[in-house]
Amino acid sequence: MTLFQQLEIATKNAVSSIFSVTLENVEITLTRKDQNGDFTIMVFPMLRHIKGNPAVIGEQIGTYLKENTDLITEIEVIKGFLNVKVSSKAFLADFNLILSDENYGIKAQDSSQPGVMVEYSSPNTNKPLHLGHVRNNLLGYSVANIIEATGRKVNKTQIINDRGIHICKSMLAWERYGNGETPASTGLKGDKLVGNYYVKFDQEYKKEIANLIDQGSTEEAAKKEAPSLIAAQQMLQKWEQGDEEVVALWKKMNGWVYDGFDITYKNLGVNFDSLYYESNTYLLGKDVVQQGLDKGVFEKDPDGSVWIDLTEDGLDRKIVLRSDGTAVYMTQDIGTAIQRVEDHHINSMVYTVGNEQDYHFKVLFLILKKLGFDWAENLYHLSYGMVELPSGKMKSREGTVVDADELMEEMTATAKEIAQEQGKLEGLSDSEKEKLYKMIGLGALKYFMLKVDPKKSMMFDPEESVDFQGNTGPFIQYTHARIKSILKKSEFDSNTLKSALDLDLTDKDISVIKSLQQFTDVIHTAADKYSPALVANYVYELVKEFNSFYQNVPKIVEEENADLKQFRLLLCYKTAAVVKSACSLMGIKVPEQM
C-alpha cells in the first residue's frame, strides 16, 4: 500500500472515530512550497458531513493521526487545510515500493479490454512532411505511448491521402517534364522528388493562366480553362476508371513518396501499427447513408442529395451525399471510423488533427452518435494549434514551408554547435559525439514541441530549445547523464543494494521521493487529458528537485554512513529510471554520458 493510500485510510479512520462519520473520499494534495508539511488534507469538503469550524476539525483530525499512527510527525492547520509532515520511515517504506517496481508508473497491458486507436500524421502523397507534420506526429505518437502506459492496448494509425487532383498534378508534371528521372537517378528522397513536380505543375499552371488572361479571359475563367488543370482532371477520371497506365504511374510515384516518408518517420522516431489509404476508403460510408435515411437521421432533398440537419444541436445542415451519388469527405470519415472498429478490437479513437478542423469533428462525432454507435461517445479530436518559427530562422529551401527533414538536420547541427561551445562532450569519440548531437537535437525539438499545451499555438525557437539550462530537453538529458556518472563513479550495483528504514532523511531527500511518487498519477492524468505537456513539465520538475538535492546534500559517493549512501545511490538510480521512462513516453532518448 502506497503512502498516499495509507494516509487516505488513516484520515477516514480518524473521521470515523472522532465524528462517527464514514467518508467515501478524502482530498489530499502536496503541500504548497510556501507552507510547512508534506501533504495537505482538505477539510472543507468534509463539512458536508461534519458540522463545525474547519480549523478545529482539522486540528482534531491531525492530533488523532499524530497520536494513533506512525505516519505523522508534525501538523499545522491553516483555515480549512490540514498540513501534515510525514515520518522518514513512512517515506522510506514508500520509496522501497517504488524501487521494487521495475516498470514503476507503467501499467501492464490488459489485452482483454477494448483498445484505443490514435490517428496522426495523415499526409498527402504530393509533397514532403513539414513543420506542422512534426508537431502532429510528436503529439500523436506521445499520446499513444501515454495511453498505452495506463494499460490500454493502442493501435497507432494514419490515413494516407493518396488520391485526388493534387496527386494527379504531380503525376502529370513528372510525365511531361521528368525525363524518366527517379529517386535513384537523382539522389533525392522520393517525397522530395514528387514534391518538386507538384511545384513544377503550379509554376506551369500559373504561366498558362497569365497567357489566357493576356488573350482576354477573366482570371476566374482562366483558372478553370488552363490546359494543365484540364489534363490533371482527365487523369483523375482515368484513375477512377482504372486506366492501367495511369494506375501504374500512380503506384510508382506513391511508392517513391512512401519510401521517403519512411525515412522521415524513422529519423523522427515515430511508427504506426496500421495504415489506411484514401484510395481504399473514399467509397466507404455510402452504404451507411442509406441506413441513416431508413432511421430518419438523414433526409433527401428534391435533387437527390442527402443531408443531416444539425441546427437543433447548434450546428448547421451538412451534406453527406451529392446529388450525383458521390461521397463527400464527411461520408468517407463516417465509413472509415466504422471500418476501423470492425478491423480492430477498439472502442475509442483519437484524431490528431489541427484546430482548423474543429467543426468537422464536432459534426462527424455527432453524426456517428445519431446513427446509434455506442463507441461514438469515446471519440476525441486532439486539436492543436499552429507552430511557427521566429522570423528568419530555418527557412525552407523552397522559401515557404519548413521541411521536416531539414528541420531535424538543423536541430542536430544546432546541438553540435552549442555542445562544442560549452565543452559538454569531452572524452567521447567522434562517432559517439555525432550520435549524441542527434540525440540532443531531436530531444530538444521533441521536448520543446511537447511541453506546450496541445491546444495552444506556439513559437518554436531552435536555439532556445537546445539550451543546456532551463526548461529544455538537453537540460533533462544532461541531468540523466549526470546521475549515471554518479552511479558509475560509485560502482553502483542495483542488484545488491536495498534501502534502509531507520534513516533520518533531509527535506531534500524527501522532496525527490515526493516527486517520484507523482509519476503514476501524472501518466493517468496526461492520458485522460491527452496532454504530453503534463509529462514534459513533470519530468522537468523532477530533475529540478534532483539537482537541488544534489547541490544540497554532502557528496554522495564520499558519504561515510553506509546506509545513507546506499539510500541516496538508490534514489539516484530510481530518479534516472523515471526520467528515462518519462522521456520515452515523449519519444525522447536520454544519454548515459554527456
XYZ file of C-alpha atoms in Angstrom:
594
model
C 0.000 0.000 0.000
C 1.396 3.373 -1.001
C 1.968 6.183 1.473
C -0.831 8.178 -0.138
C -3.258 5.266 0.306
C -2.167 4.795 3.924
C -2.738 8.482 4.633
C -6.171 8.362 2.987
C -7.262 5.321 5.024
C -5.840 6.760 8.261
C -7.761 10.012 7.680
C -11.012 8.114 7.057
C -10.433 6.140 10.289
C -9.759 9.358 12.186
C -13.004 10.941 10.950
C -14.956 7.781 11.734
C -13.501 7.551 15.241
C -13.876 11.233 16.155
C -17.118 12.160 14.388
C -18.777 8.760 13.707
C -18.906 9.694 10.017
C -17.915 7.498 7.069
C -16.190 9.371 4.246
C -16.125 7.900 0.740
C -13.305 10.151 -0.411
C -10.586 12.251 1.156
C -8.934 15.009 -0.865
C -5.161 15.060 -0.322
C -2.598 17.115 -2.243
C 1.060 18.007 -1.905
C 1.568 20.901 0.497
C 2.343 24.252 -1.102
C 6.035 25.046 -1.026
C 5.485 28.241 0.947
C 3.882 26.267 3.810
C 5.144 23.627 6.242
C 4.292 19.990 5.644
C 4.450 17.240 3.032
C 0.768 16.634 2.321
C -2.361 18.728 2.779
C -5.654 17.137 3.801
C -8.631 19.204 2.616
C -11.103 19.763 5.462
C -13.641 21.932 3.618
C -15.153 19.032 1.569
C -15.780 17.190 4.870
C -18.130 19.949 6.064
C -20.914 18.336 4.032
C -20.803 15.527 6.590
C -19.301 17.173 9.693
C -20.648 20.336 11.282
C -18.241 22.757 12.892
C -15.270 25.075 12.473
C -12.955 23.672 9.741
C -9.815 24.779 11.606
C -10.960 22.964 14.772
C -11.953 19.867 12.785
C -8.537 19.880 11.079
C -6.776 20.160 14.440
C -8.752 17.211 15.807
C -8.001 15.009 12.794
C -4.309 15.986 12.809
C -3.912 15.259 16.542
C -5.590 11.871 16.091
C -3.271 10.971 13.188
C -0.198 12.042 15.131
C -1.183 10.060 18.232
C -2.590 6.928 16.572
C -0.329 6.291 13.556
C 3.405 6.254 12.935
C 2.923 8.260 9.725
C 2.762 11.829 11.063
C 5.416 13.775 12.965
C 4.022 17.327 12.775
C 0.733 19.033 11.934
C -0.266 22.571 11.048
C -3.796 23.814 10.368
C -4.308 26.848 8.144
C -8.039 27.607 7.988
C -9.584 24.529 6.356
C -6.294 22.927 5.317
C -4.521 20.335 7.459
C -0.819 20.200 6.597
C 0.963 17.077 7.824
C 4.648 16.233 7.912
C 5.303 12.555 7.305
C 7.972 10.467 9.049
C 11.179 9.428 7.312
C 10.260 5.800 7.985
C 6.986 6.172 6.075
C 8.724 7.853 3.124
C 11.411 5.173 3.047
C 8.813 2.404 3.062
C 7.043 4.080 0.138
C 10.308 4.576 -1.692
C 11.021 0.847 -1.320
C 7.711 0.108 -3.049
C 8.692 2.397 -5.925
C 12.137 0.819 -6.030
C 10.784 -2.733 -6.150
C 8.650 -1.982 -9.232
C 10.970 -2.312 -12.210
C 8.394 -0.706 -14.519
C 7.226 1.845 -11.974
C 4.482 4.089 -13.360
C 3.859 1.885 -16.401
C 0.870 -0.435 -16.119
C 0.905 -3.872 -17.766
C -1.378 -4.166 -20.775
C -4.824 -5.648 -20.281
C -5.459 -7.281 -23.652
C -8.983 -8.345 -22.648
C -10.140 -4.718 -22.712
C -11.061 -2.908 -25.953
C -8.189 -0.810 -27.193
C -7.920 2.730 -28.482
C -6.798 3.883 -31.920
C -4.693 7.029 -32.240
C -4.509 8.636 -35.681
C -1.731 11.065 -36.569
C 0.401 12.282 -39.487
C -2.072 11.501 -42.326
C -0.116 13.300 -45.085
C -0.790 13.936 -48.759
C 1.439 11.993 -51.150
C 2.290 15.011 -53.295
C 4.911 16.650 -51.059
C 7.300 16.020 -48.131
C 6.372 16.315 -44.458
C 6.767 19.794 -42.964
C 6.962 21.606 -39.616
C 3.213 21.202 -38.966
C 3.511 17.452 -39.526
C 6.323 17.357 -36.962
C 4.092 18.695 -34.185
C 1.268 16.423 -35.331
C 3.444 13.298 -35.297
C 5.099 14.077 -31.974
C 1.744 14.755 -30.301
C 0.013 11.675 -31.692
C 2.913 9.325 -31.003
C 3.377 10.609 -27.448
C -0.345 10.452 -26.625
C -0.378 6.857 -27.911
C 2.573 5.988 -25.641
C 0.964 7.649 -22.627
C -2.382 5.871 -23.108
C -0.531 2.577 -23.551
C 1.300 3.209 -20.251
C -2.078 3.142 -18.469
C -2.572 -0.478 -19.549
C -4.695 0.014 -22.658
C -3.834 -1.553 -25.976
C -3.158 1.163 -28.554
C -3.212 0.975 -32.326
C -1.241 3.812 -33.932
C -2.590 4.597 -37.378
C -2.729 7.136 -40.176
C -4.921 7.656 -43.213
C -2.768 8.498 -46.201
C -4.322 10.933 -48.650
C -3.051 9.157 -51.742
C -5.702 10.100 -54.318
C -7.284 13.185 -55.797
C -6.462 16.072 -58.095
C -3.371 17.145 -56.103
C -1.763 13.734 -56.676
C -2.547 13.867 -60.382
C -0.881 17.284 -60.657
C 2.467 15.795 -59.550
C 1.974 12.803 -61.864
C 1.195 14.972 -64.883
C 4.197 17.262 -64.291
C 6.582 14.284 -63.910
C 5.159 12.697 -67.062
C 5.692 15.937 -69.023
C 8.951 17.257 -67.602
C 10.593 14.413 -65.652
C 12.543 12.768 -68.474
C 12.217 9.491 -66.577
C 14.195 10.639 -63.540
C 13.826 8.658 -60.304
C 14.969 8.969 -56.684
C 17.818 6.604 -57.538
C 18.962 8.613 -60.574
C 18.746 11.988 -58.806
C 19.799 11.016 -55.264
C 16.676 12.740 -53.926
C 14.307 11.248 -51.357
C 11.189 10.107 -53.177
C 8.852 12.516 -51.385
C 11.169 15.424 -52.279
C 11.285 14.407 -55.954
C 7.494 14.128 -56.215
C 7.102 17.390 -54.284
C 9.327 19.138 -56.809
C 6.928 18.127 -59.585
C 3.947 19.403 -57.622
C 5.754 22.764 -57.516
C 6.571 22.423 -61.229
C 2.907 21.877 -62.063
C 1.955 25.016 -60.153
C 4.599 27.065 -61.988
C 3.383 25.940 -65.420
C -0.273 26.327 -64.410
C 0.322 29.959 -63.399
C 2.022 30.666 -66.736
C -0.990 29.260 -68.566
C -3.370 31.405 -66.509
C -1.312 34.507 -67.312
C -1.364 33.668 -71.046
C -5.131 33.161 -71.042
C -5.662 36.473 -69.252
C -3.442 38.175 -71.856
C -5.713 36.660 -74.525
C -8.768 38.237 -72.940
C -10.016 35.661 -70.402
C -11.070 36.648 -66.916
C -8.905 35.344 -64.096
C -11.723 33.111 -62.843
C -12.250 31.597 -66.294
C -8.507 31.230 -66.906
C -8.063 29.211 -63.693
C -10.724 26.752 -64.856
C -9.675 26.594 -68.518
C -5.895 26.250 -68.120
C -4.813 23.193 -70.165
C -2.708 21.710 -67.341
C -5.644 21.667 -64.922
C -7.944 20.097 -67.511
C -5.292 17.426 -68.218
C -4.922 16.701 -64.483
C -8.711 16.388 -64.125
C -8.789 13.975 -67.071
C -6.000 11.965 -65.458
C -8.047 11.732 -62.241
C -11.036 10.466 -64.223
C -8.830 7.821 -65.833
C -7.538 6.795 -62.394
C -11.106 6.420 -61.122
C -11.917 4.309 -64.200
C -8.896 2.069 -63.503
C -6.805 3.063 -66.554
C -3.766 0.736 -66.423
C -1.122 3.289 -67.402
C -2.384 5.971 -65.011
C -2.737 3.499 -62.141
C 0.781 2.151 -62.782
C 2.250 5.685 -62.721
C 0.251 6.457 -59.549
C 1.597 3.342 -57.819
C 5.170 4.086 -58.877
C 5.224 7.708 -57.712
C 3.353 6.979 -54.467
C 5.876 4.208 -53.800
C 8.664 6.783 -54.047
C 6.828 9.007 -51.578
C 6.264 6.195 -49.073
C 9.956 5.338 -49.131
C 10.734 8.986 -48.411
C 8.164 9.208 -45.628
C 9.576 6.057 -44.022
C 12.995 7.708 -43.751
C 11.474 10.817 -42.159
C 9.409 8.762 -39.695
C 12.452 6.675 -38.750
C 14.574 9.782 -38.155
C 11.769 11.383 -36.142
C 11.357 8.179 -34.124
C 7.661 7.511 -34.770
C 5.896 4.464 -36.177
C 2.479 3.018 -36.983
C 0.656 -0.251 -36.320
C -1.819 0.063 -39.192
C -2.230 2.139 -42.325
C -5.357 3.295 -44.121
C -5.290 4.701 -47.656
C -7.863 7.115 -49.011
C -7.798 5.200 -52.304
C -9.319 2.285 -50.355
C -11.644 4.289 -48.103
C -13.082 7.046 -50.324
C -16.118 4.931 -51.216
C -16.771 3.874 -47.621
C -19.802 5.324 -45.884
C -22.171 5.385 -48.862
C -23.993 2.304 -47.543
C -24.316 3.998 -44.144
C -26.146 6.895 -45.801
C -28.993 4.559 -46.734
C -29.105 3.220 -43.183
C -29.273 6.818 -41.922
C -32.143 7.552 -44.319
C -34.013 4.464 -43.112
C -33.563 5.597 -39.480
C -34.659 9.146 -40.246
C -31.241 10.538 -39.285
C -30.636 11.816 -42.838
C -33.019 13.491 -45.258
C -33.069 13.562 -49.064
C -33.505 16.810 -50.971
C -35.514 17.020 -54.239
C -32.273 16.975 -56.285
C -31.318 13.602 -54.741
C -28.607 14.908 -52.422
C -28.659 13.639 -48.819
C -28.248 15.895 -45.775
C -28.364 15.902 -41.988
C -29.943 18.828 -40.162
C -27.961 19.637 -37.007
C -29.393 23.108 -36.395
C -31.150 21.974 -33.211
C -27.715 20.880 -31.932
C -26.262 24.332 -32.540
C -24.551 23.323 -35.792
C -25.746 23.589 -39.395
C -27.137 21.467 -42.177
C -24.459 19.148 -43.581
C -24.359 17.256 -46.880
C -23.386 13.569 -46.732
C -24.043 12.534 -50.340
C -24.069 14.659 -53.503
C -26.970 14.620 -55.938
C -24.870 12.572 -58.416
C -24.375 9.896 -55.726
C -20.728 10.694 -54.988
C -19.441 10.865 -51.431
C -18.014 13.895 -49.605
C -15.200 13.837 -47.024
C -17.724 13.521 -44.197
C -19.197 10.373 -45.750
C -15.730 8.883 -46.081
C -14.824 9.695 -42.480
C -18.053 8.097 -41.227
C -17.304 4.933 -43.186
C -13.645 4.837 -42.158
C -14.492 5.151 -38.452
C -16.930 2.236 -38.704
C -14.401 0.191 -40.680
C -11.699 0.735 -38.072
C -13.914 -0.531 -35.250
C -14.684 -3.612 -37.350
C -10.999 -4.164 -38.189
C -9.625 -3.829 -34.651
C -10.688 -4.611 -31.081
C -11.194 -0.942 -30.173
C -13.970 1.165 -28.699
C -12.411 4.625 -28.880
C -10.399 6.775 -31.290
C -8.205 9.853 -31.013
C -7.823 12.037 -34.113
C -4.685 14.209 -34.073
C -5.669 16.989 -36.448
C -5.105 20.769 -36.403
C -7.675 23.096 -34.865
C -8.855 24.318 -38.288
C -10.852 21.060 -38.401
C -12.616 21.546 -35.034
C -16.030 21.986 -36.642
C -15.613 18.975 -38.939
C -15.011 16.652 -35.990
C -17.906 18.063 -33.978
C -20.165 17.182 -36.886
C -18.563 13.767 -37.504
C -18.847 12.663 -33.868
C -22.428 13.893 -33.595
C -23.494 12.071 -36.783
C -21.972 8.798 -35.524
C -23.825 9.208 -32.209
C -27.120 9.846 -34.010
C -26.522 6.744 -36.136
C -26.512 4.771 -32.883
C -22.862 3.718 -32.492
C -22.108 3.362 -28.750
C -18.374 3.878 -29.269
C -19.052 7.324 -30.739
C -19.125 8.594 -27.141
C -15.407 7.712 -26.951
C -14.156 9.736 -29.922
C -11.753 12.596 -29.267
C -10.312 15.282 -31.508
C -6.774 16.045 -30.331
C -6.936 19.573 -31.680
C -3.685 21.503 -31.758
C -2.577 24.999 -32.663
C -0.192 26.157 -35.347
C 3.561 26.114 -34.855
C 5.734 28.898 -36.225
C 9.408 29.818 -36.258
C 10.904 33.184 -35.331
C 11.407 35.355 -38.409
C 14.489 34.402 -40.391
C 15.068 31.070 -38.632
C 15.450 27.974 -40.778
C 13.602 28.933 -43.926
C 12.916 26.058 -46.245
C 14.928 25.811 -49.439
C 11.631 26.419 -51.241
C 11.244 29.568 -49.137
C 7.726 28.841 -47.883
C 7.194 25.721 -45.759
C 9.795 24.391 -43.330
C 10.701 20.865 -44.417
C 10.690 18.209 -41.635
C 13.988 16.621 -42.770
C 15.714 19.992 -42.996
C 14.403 20.895 -39.538
C 15.860 17.728 -37.978
C 19.190 18.268 -39.748
C 19.279 21.853 -38.493
C 18.461 20.770 -34.928
C 21.364 18.294 -34.960
C 23.686 20.992 -36.306
C 22.492 23.477 -33.642
C 23.048 20.891 -30.889
C 26.556 20.242 -32.206
C 27.411 23.923 -32.254
C 26.157 24.612 -28.708
C 27.659 21.426 -27.250
C 31.051 22.295 -28.744
C 30.868 25.838 -27.346
C 30.080 24.547 -23.855
C 32.510 21.628 -23.950
C 29.864 19.205 -22.739
C 31.049 16.164 -24.682
C 34.711 15.842 -23.793
C 36.209 12.356 -23.771
C 33.888 10.907 -26.412
C 34.879 9.514 -29.799
C 33.763 11.315 -32.957
C 31.114 8.668 -33.709
C 29.794 8.860 -30.130
C 29.634 12.634 -30.427
C 27.691 12.512 -33.696
C 25.192 10.097 -32.146
C 24.807 12.431 -29.164
C 24.380 15.525 -31.329
C 21.409 13.844 -32.998
C 20.005 12.632 -29.648
C 20.301 16.126 -28.149
C 18.951 17.888 -31.239
C 15.914 15.638 -31.543
C 15.388 15.641 -27.777
C 15.376 19.438 -27.848
C 12.906 19.514 -30.736
C 10.526 16.965 -29.202
C 10.577 18.378 -25.681
C 10.057 21.964 -26.844
C 7.120 20.906 -29.016
C 5.513 18.726 -26.341
C 5.919 20.917 -23.248
C 3.321 23.321 -24.660
C -0.367 22.513 -24.165
C -1.506 20.956 -27.479
C -4.414 23.384 -27.818
C -2.097 26.399 -27.884
C -0.346 27.773 -30.932
C 3.380 28.006 -30.350
C 6.593 29.651 -31.450
C 9.411 27.139 -31.860
C 12.843 28.705 -31.341
C 15.550 26.167 -32.317
C 18.365 27.863 -30.407
C 16.335 28.321 -27.226
C 15.264 24.673 -27.358
C 18.885 23.425 -27.301
C 19.898 25.488 -24.257
C 21.505 23.244 -21.615
C 19.819 25.282 -18.859
C 16.134 25.901 -18.190
C 13.012 24.029 -19.244
C 14.565 22.199 -22.200
C 15.226 18.674 -23.409
C 19.033 18.972 -23.171
C 18.780 20.107 -19.515
C 16.807 16.941 -18.721
C 19.151 14.757 -20.789
C 22.181 16.298 -19.067
C 20.704 15.597 -15.619
C 20.169 11.943 -16.583
C 23.778 11.680 -17.745
C 24.960 13.361 -14.515
C 23.099 10.763 -12.416
C 24.583 7.943 -14.480
C 28.035 9.431 -13.875
C 27.438 9.420 -10.091
C 26.356 5.771 -10.185
C 29.314 4.764 -12.348
C 31.779 6.559 -10.085
C 30.366 4.773 -7.029
C 30.450 1.364 -8.781
C 26.739 1.100 -8.028
C 25.010 -2.262 -8.443
C 21.230 -2.108 -8.164
C 21.024 -5.870 -7.602
C 22.910 -5.840 -4.307
C 21.655 -2.657 -2.646
C 18.476 -2.303 -0.621
C 17.078 0.742 1.099
C 17.217 1.070 4.874
C 14.189 2.034 7.002
C 15.854 3.638 10.017
C 17.336 6.775 8.488
C 16.682 10.419 9.209
C 16.089 11.976 5.806
C 16.650 15.598 4.887
C 13.931 17.710 3.288
C 15.866 17.434 0.007
C 15.805 13.602 0.169
C 12.073 13.694 0.795
C 11.415 16.217 -1.980
C 12.850 13.820 -4.557
C 10.765 10.924 -3.187
C 7.636 13.089 -3.337
C 8.400 13.907 -6.966
C 8.804 10.212 -7.765
C 5.513 9.416 -6.016
C 3.616 11.584 -8.503
C 4.709 9.744 -11.656
C 1.839 7.244 -11.914
C -0.835 9.889 -11.330
C 0.788 12.197 -13.894
C 0.639 9.476 -16.557
C -3.040 8.780 -15.899
C -3.942 12.473 -15.881
C -1.975 13.046 -19.099
C -3.825 10.116 -20.708
C -7.207 11.450 -19.564
C -6.398 14.929 -20.888
C -4.484 13.736 -23.993
C -1.661 16.086 -22.994
C 2.033 15.131 -23.218
C 2.722 18.608 -21.757
C 1.854 17.205 -18.306
C 4.553 14.539 -18.633
C 7.059 17.047 -20.025
C 6.592 19.502 -17.195
C 6.576 16.700 -14.611
C 9.985 15.419 -15.680
C 11.350 18.970 -15.693
C 10.191 19.468 -12.089
C 11.683 16.090 -11.141
C 15.131 16.932 -12.499
C 14.952 20.363 -10.816
C 14.271 18.641 -7.482
C 17.116 16.212 -8.100
C 19.569 18.972 -8.959
C 18.571 20.845 -5.807
C 19.083 17.643 -3.786
C 22.469 17.020 -5.415
C 23.671 20.548 -4.621
C 22.486 20.493 -1.017
C 23.438 17.059 0.362
C 27.025 16.034 1.170
C 28.907 14.350 -1.659
C 27.009 11.120 -2.266
C 29.950 8.950 -3.274
C 32.028 10.024 -0.242
C 29.184 9.588 2.302
C 30.528 7.701 5.363
C 27.191 6.423 6.663
C 26.820 3.209 4.625
C 23.017 3.063 4.912
C 22.598 6.712 3.939
C 24.986 6.331 0.999
C 23.088 3.231 -0.050
C 19.736 5.022 0.085
C 20.970 8.058 -1.842
C 22.509 5.950 -4.581
C 19.214 4.117 -4.907
C 17.428 7.466 -5.014
C 19.745 8.481 -7.870
C 19.155 5.160 -9.607
C 15.356 5.368 -9.463
C 15.299 9.040 -10.430
C 17.317 8.234 -13.551
C 14.933 5.346 -14.339
C 11.842 7.574 -14.029
C 13.466 10.354 -16.100
C 14.230 7.786 -18.810
C 10.726 6.332 -18.645
C 9.025 9.745 -18.771
C 11.197 10.843 -21.701
C 10.440 7.586 -23.501
C 6.726 8.429 -23.349
C 7.591 11.539 -25.374
C 9.823 9.605 -27.766
C 12.952 11.222 -26.315
C 16.159 9.239 -25.772
C 18.451 10.027 -22.844
C 22.244 9.571 -22.926
C 24.291 7.543 -20.457
C 27.140 10.019 -20.805
C 27.201 13.670 -21.784
